Amino acid sequence: MLLQDKLDVRNKTRSNLFNWRGQFTPEFVDYILESFAHADDVVIDPFSGSETVLLECAKKDLTGRL
């Protein structure tokens, strides 16, 4: 189960300069990866707008692909 306070985008950091509300925050992506990704998984991000998912995968030593 996902916690609502982890899904709240207010007062979170952004991974790029554009203020677009649809962008995933690094905190949100980190939480999703911690909750669902395993060390040998490949995380697919076909839309990769601001590349937040790929950046967070790299920080966690996970394989991320476009």
N, CA and C of each residue as an Amber inpcrd file, in Angstrom:
protein
   198
   0.8370000  -1.1670000   0.0000000   0.0000000   0.0000000   0.0000000
   0.8890000   1.2390000   0.0000000   0.5440000   2.2110000  -0.8330000
   1.2960000   3.4550000  -0.9110000   0.7670000   4.4530000   0.1110000
   1.6520000   5.1860000   0.7310000   1.2740000   6.1710000   1.7370000
   0.9820000   7.5160000   1.0790000  -0.1260000   8.1430000   1.4490000
  -0.5410000   9.3970000   0.8250000   0.4980000  10.5070000   0.9850000
   1.1550000  10.5890000   2.1250000   2.1390000  11.6640000   2.3090000
   3.3230000  11.5240000   1.3600000   3.6020000  10.3190000   0.8990000
   4.6740000  10.1120000  -0.0750000   4.2370000  10.5130000  -1.4790000
   2.9260000  10.5400000  -1.7160000   2.4010000  10.8960000  -3.0330000
   2.1510000  12.3960000  -3.1730000   2.1870000  13.1440000  -2.0970000
   1.9330000  14.5810000  -2.1070000   3.1040000  15.3060000  -2.7680000
   2.8240000  16.1070000  -3.7950000   3.8970000  16.7650000  -4.5400000
   4.2380000  18.1580000  -4.0220000   3.5090000  18.6530000  -3.0440000
   3.8360000  19.9760000  -2.4960000   5.1470000  19.9200000  -1.7150000
   5.9070000  20.9690000  -1.8220000   7.1780000  21.1080000  -1.0860000
   8.1800000  19.9980000  -1.3980000   8.1840000  19.5440000  -2.6140000
   9.1460000  18.5400000  -3.0470000  10.1070000  19.1730000  -4.0500000
  11.2060000  18.5220000  -4.3090000  12.1700000  19.0360000  -5.2760000
  11.7470000  18.6790000  -6.6870000  12.3500000  19.3840000  -7.6450000
  12.1090000  19.0990000  -9.0620000  13.4130000  18.6250000  -9.6700000
  13.3060000  17.8690000 -10.7540000  14.5200000  17.4030000 -11.4110000
  14.8960000  18.2670000 -12.6070000  14.0760000  19.2860000 -12.9370000
  14.4560000  20.2280000 -13.9830000  13.8850000  21.6050000 -13.6720000
  14.1440000  22.5610000 -14.5180000  13.7610000  23.9480000 -14.2560000
  12.2940000  24.2550000 -14.5120000  11.6020000  23.4220000 -15.2840000
  10.2380000  23.7260000 -15.6770000   9.2500000  23.3940000 -14.5610000
   8.3310000  24.3000000 -14.3130000   7.3290000  24.1060000 -13.2730000
   6.0820000  23.4750000 -13.8870000   6.1530000  22.2080000 -14.1740000
   5.0330000  21.4810000 -14.7590000   4.5190000  20.5030000 -13.7220000
   3.2370000  20.5950000 -13.3810000   2.6580000  19.7990000 -12.2960000
   2.6450000  18.2960000 -12.5840000   2.7570000  17.8910000 -13.8270000
   2.7140000  16.4710000 -14.1520000   4.0420000  15.7560000 -13.9920000
   5.0780000  16.4920000 -13.6920000   6.4090000  15.9010000 -13.5560000
   6.5070000  15.0960000 -12.2660000   7.1100000  13.9130000 -12.3470000
   7.3570000  13.1240000 -11.1440000   8.4540000  13.7970000 -10.3180000
   8.2620000  13.8650000  -9.0160000   9.3220000  14.3760000  -8.1520000
  10.3300000  13.2580000  -7.8890000  11.5830000  13.6070000  -7.6320000
  12.5590000  12.5720000  -7.2820000  12.1240000  11.7630000  -6.0580000
  11.4900000  12.4140000  -5.0910000  11.0300000  11.7060000  -3.8900000
   9.9710000  10.6590000  -4.2250000   9.0540000  11.0140000  -5.1330000
   8.0070000  10.0800000  -5.5410000   8.6140000   8.8700000  -6.2540000
   9.5110000   9.1300000  -7.1960000  10.1400000   8.0320000  -7.9390000
  10.9470000   7.1460000  -6.9930000  11.6850000   7.7490000  -6.0800000
  12.4440000   6.9830000  -5.0920000  11.5210000   6.0740000  -4.2840000
  10.3960000   6.6110000  -3.8580000   9.4330000   5.8310000  -3.0740000
   8.8730000   4.6580000  -3.8860000   8.5160000   4.9010000  -5.1360000
   7.9920000   3.8320000  -6.0000000   9.0610000   2.7620000  -6.2320000
  10.2870000   3.1860000  -6.5060000  11.3640000   2.2130000  -6.7140000
  11.6330000   1.4020000  -5.4500000  11.6530000   2.0550000  -4.3060000
  11.8460000   1.3450000  -3.0330000  10.7250000   0.3410000  -2.7780000
   9.5160000   0.6890000  -3.1930000   8.3490000  -0.1610000  -2.9310000
   8.2380000  -1.3440000  -3.8880000   8.6750000  -1.1690000  -5.1460000
   8.3740000  -2.1850000  -6.1500000   9.5710000  -2.7580000  -6.9080000
  10.6770000  -2.0510000  -7.0130000  11.7930000  -2.5200000  -7.8420000
  12.7150000  -3.4430000  -7.0500000  13.2200000  -4.4450000  -7.7360000
  14.1890000  -5.3800000  -7.1640000  15.5240000  -5.2020000  -7.8830000
  16.5920000  -5.6350000  -7.2770000  17.9440000  -5.4040000  -7.7920000
  18.1340000  -5.8580000  -9.2370000  17.5010000  -6.9460000  -9.6440000
  17.7050000  -7.4680000 -10.9970000  16.6350000  -7.0110000 -11.9900000
  15.7470000  -6.1050000 -11.5850000  14.7040000  -5.5960000 -12.4830000
  15.2790000  -4.5920000 -13.4770000  14.5930000  -4.4710000 -14.6080000
  14.8560000  -3.4020000 -15.5650000  13.6500000  -2.4800000 -15.5070000
  13.8880000  -1.2130000 -15.2010000  12.8160000  -0.2300000 -15.0860000
  12.6790000   0.4750000 -16.4280000  11.4820000   0.4120000 -17.0040000
  11.2100000   1.0120000 -18.3090000  10.4940000   2.3450000 -18.1130000
  10.9960000   3.3840000 -18.7650000  10.3580000   4.7030000 -18.7500000
  10.2280000   5.1740000 -20.1970000   9.1870000   4.7200000 -20.9140000
   9.0770000   5.0190000 -22.3410000   8.8310000   6.4950000 -22.6520000
   8.3360000   7.2750000 -21.7040000   8.0330000   8.6780000 -21.9800000
   9.1950000   9.5910000 -21.5820000   9.8600000   9.3080000 -20.5030000
  11.1220000   9.9350000 -20.0990000  11.1830000  11.4460000 -20.2890000
  10.1360000  12.1540000 -19.9300000  10.0910000  13.6040000 -20.1050000
  11.2620000  14.3350000 -19.4800000  11.3940000  14.2920000 -18.1780000
  12.4900000  14.9910000 -17.5000000  13.5660000  14.0170000 -17.0290000
  13.4080000  12.7620000 -17.3640000  14.3510000  11.6830000 -17.0360000
  14.5370000  11.4660000 -15.5390000  13.5600000  11.8640000 -14.7550000
  13.6340000  11.6750000 -13.3050000  13.7340000  10.1970000 -12.9500000
  12.9670000   9.3600000 -13.6400000  12.9840000   7.9220000 -13.3430000
  14.3720000   7.3420000 -13.6150000  14.9640000   7.7000000 -14.7510000
  16.2880000   7.1690000 -15.0770000  17.3580000   7.6760000 -14.1070000
  17.2620000   8.9350000 -13.7030000  18.2200000   9.4790000 -12.7320000
  18.1200000   8.7690000 -11.3860000  16.9030000   8.5330000 -10.9380000
  16.7180000   7.8490000  -9.6540000  17.1500000   6.3860000  -9.7440000
  16.9380000   5.7580000 -10.8900000  17.4320000   4.3850000 -11.0850000
  18.9560000   4.3570000 -10.9720000  19.6150000   5.3150000 -11.5960000
  21.0790000   5.3690000 -11.5470000  21.5720000   5.5430000 -10.1130000
  20.8950000   6.3790000  -9.3360000  21.2820000   6.5830000  -7.9350000
  21.1690000   5.2980000  -7.1230000  20.2190000   4.4320000  -7.5050000
  19.9850000   3.1900000  -6.7690000  20.6900000   1.9920000  -7.4150000
  21.4990000   2.2520000  -8.4320000  22.2050000   1.1970000  -9.1590000
  21.2320000   0.1970000  -9.7760000  20.1020000   0.7130000 -10.2740000
  19.1220000  -0.1000000 -10.9940000  19.2750000   0.1570000 -12.4870000
  18.8930000  -0.8000000 -13.2960000  18.9290000  -0.6310000 -14.7370000
  17.6640000   0.0700000 -15.1950000  17.8190000   1.2100000 -15.8510000
  16.6900000   1.9540000 -16.3970000  16.8330000   2.0870000 -17.8970000
  15.7320000   1.9670000 -18.6080000  15.7350000   2.0520000 -20.0750000
  14.6200000   2.9680000 -20.5480000  14.8570000   3.5830000 -21.7120000
  13.8240000   4.3940000 -22.3620000  12.8530000   3.4970000 -23.0760000
